[in-house]
Short mmCIF file of C-alpha atoms and ligand atoms in Angstrom, two decimals:
data_model
loop_
_atom_site.label_atom_id
_atom_site.label_comp_id
_atom_site.label_asym_id
_atom_site.label_seq_id
_atom_site.Cartn_x
_atom_site.Cartn_y
_atom_site.Cartn_z
CA MET A 1 26.20 17.90 30.36
CA LYS A 2 25.98 14.17 30.89
CA ILE A 3 22.54 13.26 29.56
CA ALA A 4 20.63 9.95 29.69
CA ILE A 5 17.92 9.38 27.08
CA LEU A 6 15.55 6.56 27.95
CA GLY A 7 14.36 4.62 24.87
CA GLY A 8 16.03 4.27 21.46
CA GLY A 9 13.12 4.93 19.10
CA ILE A 10 13.34 7.76 16.58
CA SER A 11 12.49 10.33 19.28
CA GLY A 12 15.39 9.30 21.52
CA CYS A 13 17.91 8.84 18.69
CA ALA A 14 17.04 12.12 16.94
CA LEU A 15 17.43 14.11 20.17
CA ALA A 16 20.65 12.26 21.05
CA ARG A 17 22.14 13.21 17.68
CA MET A 18 21.25 16.88 18.13
CA LEU A 19 22.65 17.03 21.68
CA ALA A 20 25.83 15.16 20.78
CA ALA A 21 26.47 17.72 18.00
CA ASP A 22 26.48 20.41 20.75
CA GLY A 23 29.22 18.49 22.58
CA HIS A 24 27.13 16.92 25.35
CA ASN A 25 27.95 13.45 26.63
CA VAL A 26 24.81 11.52 25.61
CA THR A 27 23.80 7.93 26.37
CA VAL A 28 20.68 6.31 24.87
CA ILE A 29 19.46 3.34 26.90
CA GLU A 30 17.33 0.90 24.89
CA LYS A 31 15.65 -2.24 26.21
CA THR A 32 15.72 -4.28 22.98
CA GLU A 33 18.64 -5.48 20.88
CA ARG A 34 18.70 -2.41 18.61
CA ALA A 35 17.37 1.10 18.14
CA GLY A 36 14.21 1.76 16.13
CA GLY A 37 11.13 1.18 18.30
CA LEU A 38 8.00 1.46 16.18
CA CYS A 39 10.14 2.34 13.13
CA LYS A 40 11.86 -1.06 13.10
CA SER A 41 11.90 -3.28 10.00
CA ARG A 42 12.83 -6.94 9.62
CA LYS A 43 13.87 -9.43 6.94
CA TYR A 44 12.65 -12.92 6.02
CA GLY A 45 14.98 -14.21 3.29
CA ASP A 46 14.84 -11.58 0.54
CA PHE A 47 11.64 -10.01 1.87
CA THR A 48 11.78 -6.84 3.98
CA PHE A 49 8.86 -5.65 6.13
CA ASP A 50 8.16 -2.83 8.58
CA GLU A 51 7.22 -4.19 12.00
CA ALA A 52 4.49 -1.74 12.99
CA GLY A 53 2.51 -1.47 9.76
CA GLY A 54 3.31 0.59 6.67
CA HIS A 55 5.44 3.65 7.38
CA ILE A 56 6.19 6.43 4.90
CA LEU A 57 8.41 9.49 4.93
CA PHE A 58 6.40 12.67 4.60
CA SER A 59 6.02 15.90 6.54
CA LYS A 60 4.34 19.26 6.34
CA ASP A 61 7.60 20.61 7.75
CA LYS A 62 10.07 20.82 4.85
CA GLU A 63 13.15 21.01 7.08
CA VAL A 64 12.13 17.92 9.04
CA LEU A 65 11.26 16.04 5.85
CA GLN A 66 14.71 16.82 4.40
CA TRP A 67 16.33 15.70 7.69
CA GLN A 68 14.44 12.40 7.43
CA ILE A 69 15.30 11.85 3.78
CA ASP A 70 18.98 12.61 4.45
CA ARG A 71 19.06 10.07 7.31
CA ALA A 72 17.19 7.49 5.18
CA GLY A 73 19.74 7.52 2.34
CA GLY A 74 19.20 10.86 0.57
CA GLU A 75 17.38 11.29 -2.75
CA ALA A 76 19.53 8.54 -4.31
CA GLY A 77 18.82 6.06 -1.54
CA THR A 78 15.05 6.62 -1.34
CA GLN A 79 12.12 6.12 -3.68
CA LYS A 80 9.63 8.94 -4.23
CA THR A 81 6.09 7.71 -4.84
CA VAL A 82 2.90 9.51 -5.83
CA ARG A 83 0.38 8.36 -3.23
CA ASN A 84 -2.43 6.19 -4.56
CA THR A 85 -4.69 5.18 -1.71
CA LYS A 86 -8.13 3.63 -2.00
CA ILE A 87 -10.97 2.27 0.08
CA ARG A 88 -12.19 -1.21 -0.76
CA TRP A 89 -15.89 -0.40 -0.68
CA HIS A 90 -17.74 -3.69 -1.34
CA ASP A 91 -16.58 -4.58 -4.89
CA ARG A 92 -15.43 -1.04 -5.77
CA TRP A 93 -12.16 0.84 -5.41
CA VAL A 94 -12.96 4.28 -4.02
CA PRO A 95 -10.22 6.94 -3.93
CA TYR A 96 -9.21 8.11 -0.44
CA PRO A 97 -10.22 10.30 1.41
CA PHE A 98 -13.72 8.81 1.10
CA GLU A 99 -15.49 12.17 0.66
CA ASN A 100 -13.25 12.94 -2.33
CA GLY A 101 -14.14 9.55 -3.81
CA VAL A 102 -17.91 9.81 -3.34
CA GLY A 103 -18.52 9.81 -7.12
CA HIS A 104 -17.18 6.25 -7.28
CA LEU A 105 -19.98 4.85 -5.07
CA THR A 106 -23.28 3.51 -6.36
CA LYS A 107 -25.72 6.31 -7.30
CA GLU A 108 -27.90 5.50 -4.25
CA ALA A 109 -24.96 5.66 -1.82
CA ASN A 110 -23.69 8.85 -3.50
CA VAL A 111 -27.05 10.58 -2.95
CA GLU A 112 -27.26 9.27 0.63
CA CYS A 113 -23.78 10.59 1.41
CA MET A 114 -24.33 13.97 -0.24
CA THR A 115 -27.72 14.55 1.41
CA GLY A 116 -26.22 13.92 4.84
CA TYR A 117 -23.11 15.95 4.02
CA ILE A 118 -25.10 19.01 2.95
CA GLU A 119 -27.38 18.75 5.99
CA ALA A 120 -24.36 18.56 8.29
CA TYR A 121 -22.66 21.44 6.42
CA VAL A 122 -25.72 23.68 6.84
CA GLU A 123 -26.02 22.81 10.54
CA ARG A 124 -22.36 23.70 11.10
CA ARG A 125 -22.84 26.96 9.20
CA MET A 126 -25.77 27.75 11.51
CA GLY A 127 -23.47 27.37 14.48
CA LYS A 128 -23.95 23.76 15.67
CA PRO A 129 -20.98 23.33 18.00
CA CYS A 130 -18.30 20.68 17.59
CA PRO A 131 -19.42 17.71 19.72
CA GLU A 132 -17.30 16.18 22.45
CA SER A 133 -17.59 12.55 21.35
CA PHE A 134 -15.97 11.11 18.22
CA GLY A 135 -19.19 9.30 17.21
CA ASP A 136 -21.13 12.57 17.24
CA TRP A 137 -18.22 14.35 15.56
CA ILE A 138 -18.48 12.00 12.57
CA GLN A 139 -22.18 12.87 12.13
CA TRP A 140 -21.47 16.60 12.71
CA ARG A 141 -18.66 16.74 10.22
CA MET A 142 -19.58 14.15 7.58
CA GLY A 143 -23.33 13.56 7.94
CA ASP A 144 -25.33 10.31 8.17
CA GLY A 145 -24.47 8.81 4.79
CA PHE A 146 -20.66 9.04 5.00
CA ALA A 147 -20.94 7.84 8.61
CA ARG A 148 -22.89 4.71 7.68
CA GLN A 149 -21.08 3.92 4.43
CA PHE A 150 -17.52 4.21 5.74
CA MET A 151 -16.61 6.27 8.78
CA VAL A 152 -18.46 4.27 11.45
CA PRO A 153 -17.64 0.69 10.29
CA TYR A 154 -14.02 1.63 9.60
CA ASN A 155 -13.45 3.42 12.89
CA GLU A 156 -15.22 0.74 14.92
CA LYS A 157 -12.78 -1.75 13.39
CA VAL A 158 -9.73 0.36 14.25
CA TRP A 159 -10.69 1.56 17.74
CA GLU A 160 -12.72 -1.43 18.92
CA ARG A 161 -14.95 0.66 21.13
CA ASP A 162 -18.27 2.53 20.96
CA LEU A 163 -17.27 5.71 19.11
CA ASN A 164 -19.48 7.76 21.44
CA THR A 165 -17.14 6.87 24.32
CA MET A 166 -14.18 8.36 22.43
CA ALA A 167 -13.19 12.03 22.49
CA SER A 168 -13.30 14.14 19.32
CA ASP A 169 -10.53 16.66 20.05
CA TRP A 170 -7.70 14.51 18.63
CA VAL A 171 -9.31 14.33 15.13
CA ALA A 172 -10.01 18.04 14.91
CA GLY A 173 -6.49 19.02 13.83
CA ARG A 174 -5.77 15.73 12.08
CA VAL A 175 -8.51 15.51 9.46
CA PRO A 176 -8.48 18.56 7.19
CA GLU A 177 -11.89 19.71 5.97
CA ALA A 178 -12.25 19.50 2.20
CA PRO A 179 -13.94 22.51 0.53
CA ILE A 180 -17.61 21.68 -0.18
CA GLU A 181 -17.07 22.54 -3.87
CA ASP A 182 -14.55 19.65 -4.05
CA ILE A 183 -17.03 17.19 -2.57
CA LEU A 184 -19.76 18.38 -4.96
CA ARG A 185 -17.36 18.01 -7.89
CA SER A 186 -16.44 14.50 -6.74
CA SER A 187 -20.10 13.60 -6.43
CA ILE A 188 -20.77 14.41 -10.11
CA GLY A 189 -17.70 12.45 -11.22
CA VAL A 190 -14.94 15.09 -11.35
CA ASP A 191 -12.02 13.66 -9.37
CA THR A 192 -10.59 15.95 -6.68
CA GLU A 193 -7.73 15.34 -4.34
CA GLY A 194 -7.75 15.55 -0.55
CA TYR A 195 -4.80 15.58 1.88
CA THR A 196 -2.45 17.19 -0.65
CA HIS A 197 0.38 17.46 1.91
CA GLN A 198 0.64 13.68 1.66
CA SER A 199 0.31 13.39 -2.11
CA VAL A 200 3.92 12.26 -2.52
CA PHE A 201 6.04 10.33 -0.07
CA TRP A 202 9.49 8.82 0.20
CA PHE A 203 10.73 5.43 1.34
CA PRO A 204 14.22 3.95 1.80
CA LEU A 205 15.22 1.73 -1.13
CA HIS A 206 16.93 -0.77 1.17
CA GLY A 207 16.25 -1.94 4.71
CA GLY A 208 12.69 -0.67 5.20
CA PHE A 209 11.69 2.38 7.24
CA GLU A 210 14.27 1.49 9.90
CA ALA A 211 16.97 2.77 7.51
CA MET A 212 16.05 6.27 8.72
CA VAL A 213 16.82 5.31 12.33
CA LYS A 214 20.05 3.58 11.30
CA GLY A 215 21.08 6.79 9.53
CA THR A 216 20.29 8.73 12.70
CA VAL A 217 22.42 6.46 14.88
CA GLN A 218 25.31 6.21 12.40
CA ASP A 219 27.94 8.87 13.15
CA GLY A 220 25.45 10.30 15.65
CA GLY A 221 28.20 10.91 18.19
CA PHE A 222 26.25 9.37 21.10
CA ASP A 223 26.55 6.16 23.05
CA LEU A 224 23.72 3.70 22.26
CA GLN A 225 23.42 1.01 24.92
CA CYS A 226 21.07 -1.80 23.83
CA ASN A 227 19.66 -4.78 25.73
CA ILE A 228 19.47 -2.63 28.85
CA GLU A 229 16.12 -2.07 30.49
CA VAL A 230 15.75 1.13 32.48
CA GLN A 231 14.71 -0.17 35.89
CA ARG A 232 15.40 2.61 38.35
CA VAL A 233 15.48 6.38 37.88
CA GLU A 234 15.76 8.82 40.75
CA LYS A 235 16.78 12.35 41.60
CA THR A 236 19.99 12.97 43.56
CA ALA A 237 21.41 16.10 45.20
CA GLY A 238 23.26 17.09 42.02
CA GLY A 239 21.17 15.48 39.28
CA PHE A 240 19.77 12.03 38.50
CA LYS A 241 20.65 8.34 38.74
CA VAL A 242 19.59 5.87 36.05
CA ASN A 243 20.20 2.19 36.91
CA GLY A 244 22.74 3.45 39.49
CA ASN A 245 24.71 5.72 37.10
CA ASP A 246 24.90 9.50 37.56
CA TYR A 247 23.61 11.99 34.98
CA ASP A 248 22.96 15.74 34.91
CA LEU A 249 19.72 15.33 32.98
CA VAL A 250 17.24 12.59 32.04
CA VAL A 251 14.97 12.65 29.00
CA ASN A 252 12.34 9.94 28.70
CA THR A 253 10.88 8.64 25.42
CA VAL A 254 9.75 5.21 26.71
CA PRO A 255 5.96 4.64 26.74
CA LEU A 256 4.84 6.14 30.08
CA PRO A 257 3.12 3.01 31.44
CA GLN A 258 6.38 1.09 30.81
CA ILE A 259 8.62 3.57 32.67
CA GLU A 260 6.30 4.72 35.47
CA GLY A 261 7.40 1.89 37.81
CA ALA A 262 11.08 2.82 37.37
CA ILE A 263 10.79 6.55 38.14
CA GLN A 264 10.90 6.80 41.92
CA ASP A 265 9.52 10.27 42.55
CA ILE A 266 6.20 10.15 40.68
CA PRO A 267 3.34 11.00 43.10
CA GLU A 268 0.62 8.39 43.59
CA ASN A 269 -2.17 10.33 41.82
CA ILE A 270 0.01 10.79 38.71
CA ARG A 271 0.93 7.08 38.78
CA LYS A 272 -2.79 6.24 38.66
CA ASP A 273 -3.26 8.58 35.70
CA ILE A 274 -0.34 6.96 33.85
CA GLN A 275 -1.65 3.45 34.52
CA ALA A 276 -4.99 4.50 32.98
CA LEU A 277 -3.28 5.60 29.73
CA LYS A 278 -4.17 2.46 27.79
CA PRO A 279 -2.69 1.84 24.34
CA ILE A 280 -4.35 0.10 21.41
CA SER A 281 -2.19 -2.72 20.10
CA LEU A 282 -1.50 -3.76 16.53
CA ILE A 283 -0.69 -7.07 14.93
CA ASN A 284 1.08 -6.42 11.68
CA VAL A 285 0.66 -9.39 9.35
CA MET A 286 3.53 -9.66 6.88
CA ILE A 287 2.62 -11.45 3.66
CA GLY A 288 4.90 -12.46 0.79
CA VAL A 289 3.24 -13.54 -2.48
CA LYS A 290 4.36 -15.02 -5.78
CA LEU A 291 3.12 -12.70 -8.51
CA ASP A 292 1.59 -13.89 -11.76
CA GLU A 293 1.05 -10.30 -12.86
CA PRO A 294 2.48 -6.98 -11.58
CA MET A 295 1.09 -5.59 -8.28
CA PRO A 296 -1.60 -2.95 -8.82
CA ASP A 297 -0.19 0.55 -8.52
CA LEU A 298 -1.55 1.14 -5.00
CA SER A 299 0.15 2.57 -1.90
CA TRP A 300 -2.26 1.39 0.77
CA ILE A 301 -5.95 0.66 1.08
CA TYR A 302 -8.57 0.74 3.85
CA LEU A 303 -10.89 -2.17 4.59
CA PRO A 304 -14.00 -1.07 6.51
CA PHE A 305 -16.15 -4.21 6.35
CA GLU A 306 -16.37 -7.38 8.43
CA GLU A 307 -16.34 -9.77 5.47
CA GLN A 308 -12.88 -8.38 4.61
CA GLY A 309 -11.59 -9.91 7.86
CA PRO A 310 -10.12 -8.08 10.89
CA THR A 311 -7.61 -6.07 8.79
CA ASN A 312 -8.27 -2.34 8.64
CA ARG A 313 -5.42 -1.31 6.34
CA VAL A 314 -3.24 -3.08 3.77
CA THR A 315 0.03 -1.62 2.54
CA TYR A 316 1.27 -2.65 -0.93
CA TYR A 317 4.72 -2.68 0.57
CA SER A 318 6.78 -3.88 -2.40
CA ASN A 319 5.50 -0.83 -4.30
CA TYR A 320 7.42 1.38 -1.83
CA SER A 321 10.71 -0.19 -2.98
CA LYS A 322 11.18 -3.09 -5.37
CA PHE A 323 13.91 -4.32 -3.01
CA ASN A 324 11.28 -5.15 -0.39
CA ALA A 325 10.51 -8.40 -2.23
CA PRO A 326 12.54 -10.82 -4.37
CA GLU A 327 12.18 -10.88 -8.18
CA GLY A 328 8.76 -12.17 -9.29
CA HIS A 329 7.28 -11.59 -5.82
CA GLY A 330 5.42 -8.88 -3.96
CA CYS A 331 4.60 -8.20 -0.33
CA PHE A 332 1.85 -6.70 1.79
CA LEU A 333 1.42 -5.53 5.36
CA ALA A 334 -2.03 -6.12 6.87
CA GLU A 335 -2.77 -4.17 10.06
CA VAL A 336 -5.10 -5.52 12.73
CA THR A 337 -5.69 -3.42 15.84
CA HIS A 338 -6.71 -5.18 19.04
CA ARG A 339 -7.03 -4.93 22.78
CA GLY A 340 -5.26 -8.14 23.63
CA GLN A 341 -7.70 -10.59 22.04
CA HIS A 342 -5.55 -11.74 19.07
CA ARG A 343 -2.32 -13.72 19.17
CA HIS A 344 0.24 -13.17 16.47
CA ASP A 345 1.47 -16.78 16.74
CA ASP A 346 -2.00 -18.28 16.18
CA LYS A 347 -1.64 -19.82 12.68
CA ALA A 348 -5.38 -20.46 12.21
CA TRP A 349 -6.10 -16.81 12.99
CA LEU A 350 -3.42 -15.70 10.50
CA GLN A 351 -5.06 -17.87 7.84
CA SER A 352 -8.37 -16.15 8.59
CA VAL A 353 -6.71 -12.77 8.02
CA ALA A 354 -5.49 -14.03 4.63
CA ALA A 355 -8.97 -15.39 3.83
CA GLY A 356 -10.46 -11.94 4.55
CA LEU A 357 -7.97 -10.39 2.11
CA GLU A 358 -8.97 -12.95 -0.53
CA ASN A 359 -12.65 -12.02 0.05
CA ALA A 360 -11.68 -8.39 -0.49
CA GLY A 361 -10.05 -9.32 -3.82
CA ILE A 362 -6.53 -8.33 -2.75
CA LEU A 363 -4.74 -11.66 -3.14
CA ARG A 364 -5.38 -15.38 -3.66
CA GLN A 365 -4.28 -17.56 -0.77
CA GLU A 366 -2.47 -19.97 -3.11
CA GLN A 367 -0.07 -17.10 -4.02
CA ILE A 368 1.17 -16.78 -0.42
CA VAL A 369 4.76 -17.93 0.16
CA LEU A 370 5.27 -16.21 3.52
CA LEU A 371 2.84 -15.41 6.33
CA GLU A 372 4.30 -13.97 9.54
CA ALA A 373 3.14 -11.51 12.15
CA CYS A 374 4.50 -9.06 14.67
CA ASN A 375 2.67 -7.67 17.70
CA ASN A 376 3.13 -4.05 18.76
CA GLU A 377 1.66 -3.46 22.21
CA PHE A 378 1.83 0.33 21.95
CA ALA A 379 0.50 1.38 18.54
CA TYR A 380 -2.39 3.81 18.93
CA ILE A 381 -3.62 5.99 21.77
CA ASP A 382 -6.97 5.09 23.30
CA GLN A 383 -8.68 8.48 23.25
CA ASP A 384 -11.47 8.03 25.78
CA LEU A 385 -13.42 11.00 27.13
CA GLU A 386 -11.12 11.40 30.17
CA PHE A 387 -7.92 11.17 28.13
CA ALA A 388 -7.26 14.90 27.61
CA ALA A 389 -7.59 15.83 31.31
CA ARG A 390 -5.60 12.79 32.44
CA VAL A 391 -2.69 13.32 30.05
CA ALA A 392 -2.59 17.05 30.81
CA ARG A 393 -2.00 16.27 34.52
CA VAL A 394 0.75 13.79 33.64
CA ARG A 395 2.54 16.15 31.23
CA LYS A 396 2.33 19.01 33.75
CA TRP A 397 3.95 16.91 36.47
CA PHE A 398 6.82 15.88 34.18
CA ASP A 399 7.35 19.39 32.80
CA GLU A 400 7.60 20.86 36.30
CA SER A 401 9.58 18.02 37.85
CA GLY A 402 12.83 18.43 35.92
CA TYR A 403 12.38 15.12 34.09
CA LEU A 404 11.77 15.77 30.41
CA THR A 405 9.46 13.45 28.50
CA PHE A 406 8.38 13.32 24.87
CA GLY A 407 7.71 10.80 22.06
CA ARG A 408 4.56 9.09 20.73
CA PHE A 409 3.94 7.31 24.03
CA GLY A 410 6.53 9.19 26.09
CA ARG A 411 4.12 12.13 25.99
CA TYR A 412 1.06 10.36 24.57
CA GLU A 413 0.86 12.53 21.50
CA TYR A 414 -0.64 11.01 18.38
CA HIS A 415 2.53 11.78 16.42
CA ASN A 416 4.18 10.40 13.33
CA SER A 417 7.96 10.17 13.21
CA ASP A 418 8.32 13.61 11.58
CA GLN A 419 6.41 15.19 14.49
CA CYS A 420 8.61 13.24 16.94
CA ILE A 421 11.65 14.79 15.24
CA LYS A 422 10.05 18.22 15.41
CA ARG A 423 9.46 17.66 19.14
CA ALA A 424 13.11 16.53 19.49
CA LYS A 425 14.15 19.88 18.00
CA GLN A 426 12.00 21.74 20.55
CA VAL A 427 13.35 19.69 23.48
CA HIS A 428 16.85 20.29 22.10
CA ALA A 429 16.27 24.06 22.14
CA HIS A 430 15.03 23.81 25.75
CA ILE A 431 18.17 21.89 26.80
CA GLN A 432 20.42 24.38 24.97
CA GLN A 433 18.86 27.15 27.03
CA LEU A 434 19.20 25.12 30.24
CA ALA A 435 22.87 24.35 29.50
CA LYS A 436 23.60 28.01 28.78
CA THR A 437 21.78 29.64 31.71
CA GLY A 438 21.09 26.86 34.23
CA ASP A 439 17.55 28.25 34.25
CA GLN A 440 15.16 25.47 35.35
CA THR A 441 12.00 26.84 33.65
CA PRO A 442 9.48 24.07 32.97
CA LEU A 443 9.50 22.56 29.48
CA GLN A 444 6.95 24.32 27.29
CA LEU A 445 5.95 22.59 24.08
CA PRO A 446 3.60 24.36 21.65
C1 FAD B 1 0.40 1.61 12.42
C2 FAD B 1 1.34 2.77 12.48
C3 FAD B 1 1.64 3.45 11.31
C4 FAD B 1 2.49 4.55 11.35
N1 FAD B 1 2.81 5.16 10.17
C5 FAD B 1 3.71 6.16 10.18
C6 FAD B 1 4.13 6.76 8.95
O1 FAD B 1 3.66 6.40 7.88
N2 FAD B 1 5.09 7.71 9.00
C7 FAD B 1 5.64 8.13 10.17
O2 FAD B 1 6.51 9.00 10.15
N3 FAD B 1 5.24 7.61 11.36
C8 FAD B 1 4.29 6.64 11.39
N4 FAD B 1 3.90 6.06 12.58
C9 FAD B 1 4.36 6.67 13.85
C10 FAD B 1 5.78 6.30 14.23
O3 FAD B 1 5.95 4.89 14.24
C11 FAD B 1 6.03 6.85 15.63
O4 FAD B 1 5.68 8.20 15.70
C12 FAD B 1 7.48 6.76 16.09
O5 FAD B 1 8.07 5.55 15.70
C13 FAD B 1 7.53 6.90 17.62
O6 FAD B 1 8.86 6.91 18.05
P1 FAD B 1 9.24 7.09 19.58
O7 FAD B 1 10.70 7.08 19.65
O8 FAD B 1 8.49 8.23 20.15
O9 FAD B 1 8.62 5.81 20.33
P2 FAD B 1 8.98 4.19 20.19
O10 FAD B 1 9.30 3.96 18.78
O11 FAD B 1 7.84 3.57 20.85
O12 FAD B 1 10.31 4.08 21.06
C14 FAD B 1 10.32 3.82 22.43
C15 FAD B 1 11.52 2.92 22.73
O13 FAD B 1 11.59 2.69 24.15
C16 FAD B 1 12.08 1.36 24.34
N5 FAD B 1 11.78 0.94 25.72
C17 FAD B 1 10.59 0.49 26.24
N6 FAD B 1 10.73 0.22 27.57
C18 FAD B 1 12.01 0.49 27.89
C19 FAD B 1 12.76 0.46 29.09
N7 FAD B 1 12.20 0.11 30.28
N8 FAD B 1 14.08 0.79 29.06
C20 FAD B 1 14.66 1.18 27.89
N9 FAD B 1 14.00 1.25 26.72
C21 FAD B 1 12.69 0.94 26.72
C22 FAD B 1 11.36 0.58 23.26
O14 FAD B 1 11.98 -0.66 23.02
C23 FAD B 1 11.44 1.56 22.07
O15 FAD B 1 12.59 1.33 21.30
C24 FAD B 1 3.04 4.98 12.58
C25 FAD B 1 2.75 4.29 13.75
C26 FAD B 1 1.90 3.19 13.72
C27 FAD B 1 1.59 2.45 14.98
#
């Protein structure tokens, strides 16, 4: 088949590679100058940075993880790191996840957190149902103390909205529940580990996270057309037209609000739903520093408090690969989410981000030799209370229409790159079936 894939992020490129290996004639159409999307990296002199905040290679799915590592340079071309993540809690470094680090808080905060945790645990055991709103979910799952000491200030910083106006269903599968014995152990000072599936991760030695996308494109067997914006997509008697060219099949991975205007046959009610799918944006502040001592052995840290500035997460990016910074230097990525109120080219604002990091004890401003920023309009999904119903209607229309759509914002699934690749495998299987039988059954993704 002659297949057009809209968008050259990892979703589009991974699927293109799989389809090309079957012998299909595949074209990826990408608006910007190169493939990569949210997985792009960039260089300033001898510094390398990821553009959309710190990215790591990890997956619960061993096959997908190996696929990613192979594309990113194999074992020899990647660095394996034991994750060391912390929360900067006032003047303390608390291991992450916060509940597993509770023993590192002051005694008063430890007791406050544990009292609330046990109360919430008992209420859940007695059948208190999972609440609909994220704000209530935090109380239900973690209790008052953890909510006040970390979960609420941190999440208000990231999501920039009243947490009671956010849905809870997206966190349910994402945040694994630690056994209560582990939390009790942590509370009395015995360290326990949460999120073990993420306890080690990989990163390309050279070229940042984008190396994985480059390895997907290289020898991928498909035609990557860059600097071309998809402007018009329509159905024809025998298939589809994209920008006036004929194809047998179209697969979209472009963020839905950015492609909705181009696809001619979307009904008005679905258009309205798509337009209401708002993203949360991210300014990624890229900081190069001159080191007078080695970087602390940290992977990334979370900053919940206002006095730490607008940053919610800092990646110790030169720890992922020493080639990310020149000799004698280190580099950080500071992530600031926003809803359009910050400008990445506002130098005074960038200085205030750096000042917040100095307050948090992460760097001294006089060490900074490079301070740049990159805005990513589509970074996180705004999970308001209507989101689930709205996105279900949109996905249903696409799945039944013959257009296929997937990807982080192509399907509005809160997915990391490994899950995008897993989805690409599922879409690939669907297209294999379609090519074999011509059977137009709607796409069904688990
Ligand atoms: C802060 C942050 C941290 C993350 N950390 C990790 C991590 O540690 N590990 C991990 O695996 N994943 C991580 N992710 C997730 C990962 O970045 C995404 O899952 C993945 O990059 C999404 O790829 P995609 O191809 O679906 O979408 P995108 O990367 O958004 O690709 C869409 C493409 O469509 C193009 N496009 C837009 N409009 C048009 C048009 N009209 N015509 C043609 N092309 C168009 C865009 O330029 C883009 O290239 C993180 C994401 C964020 C925001």
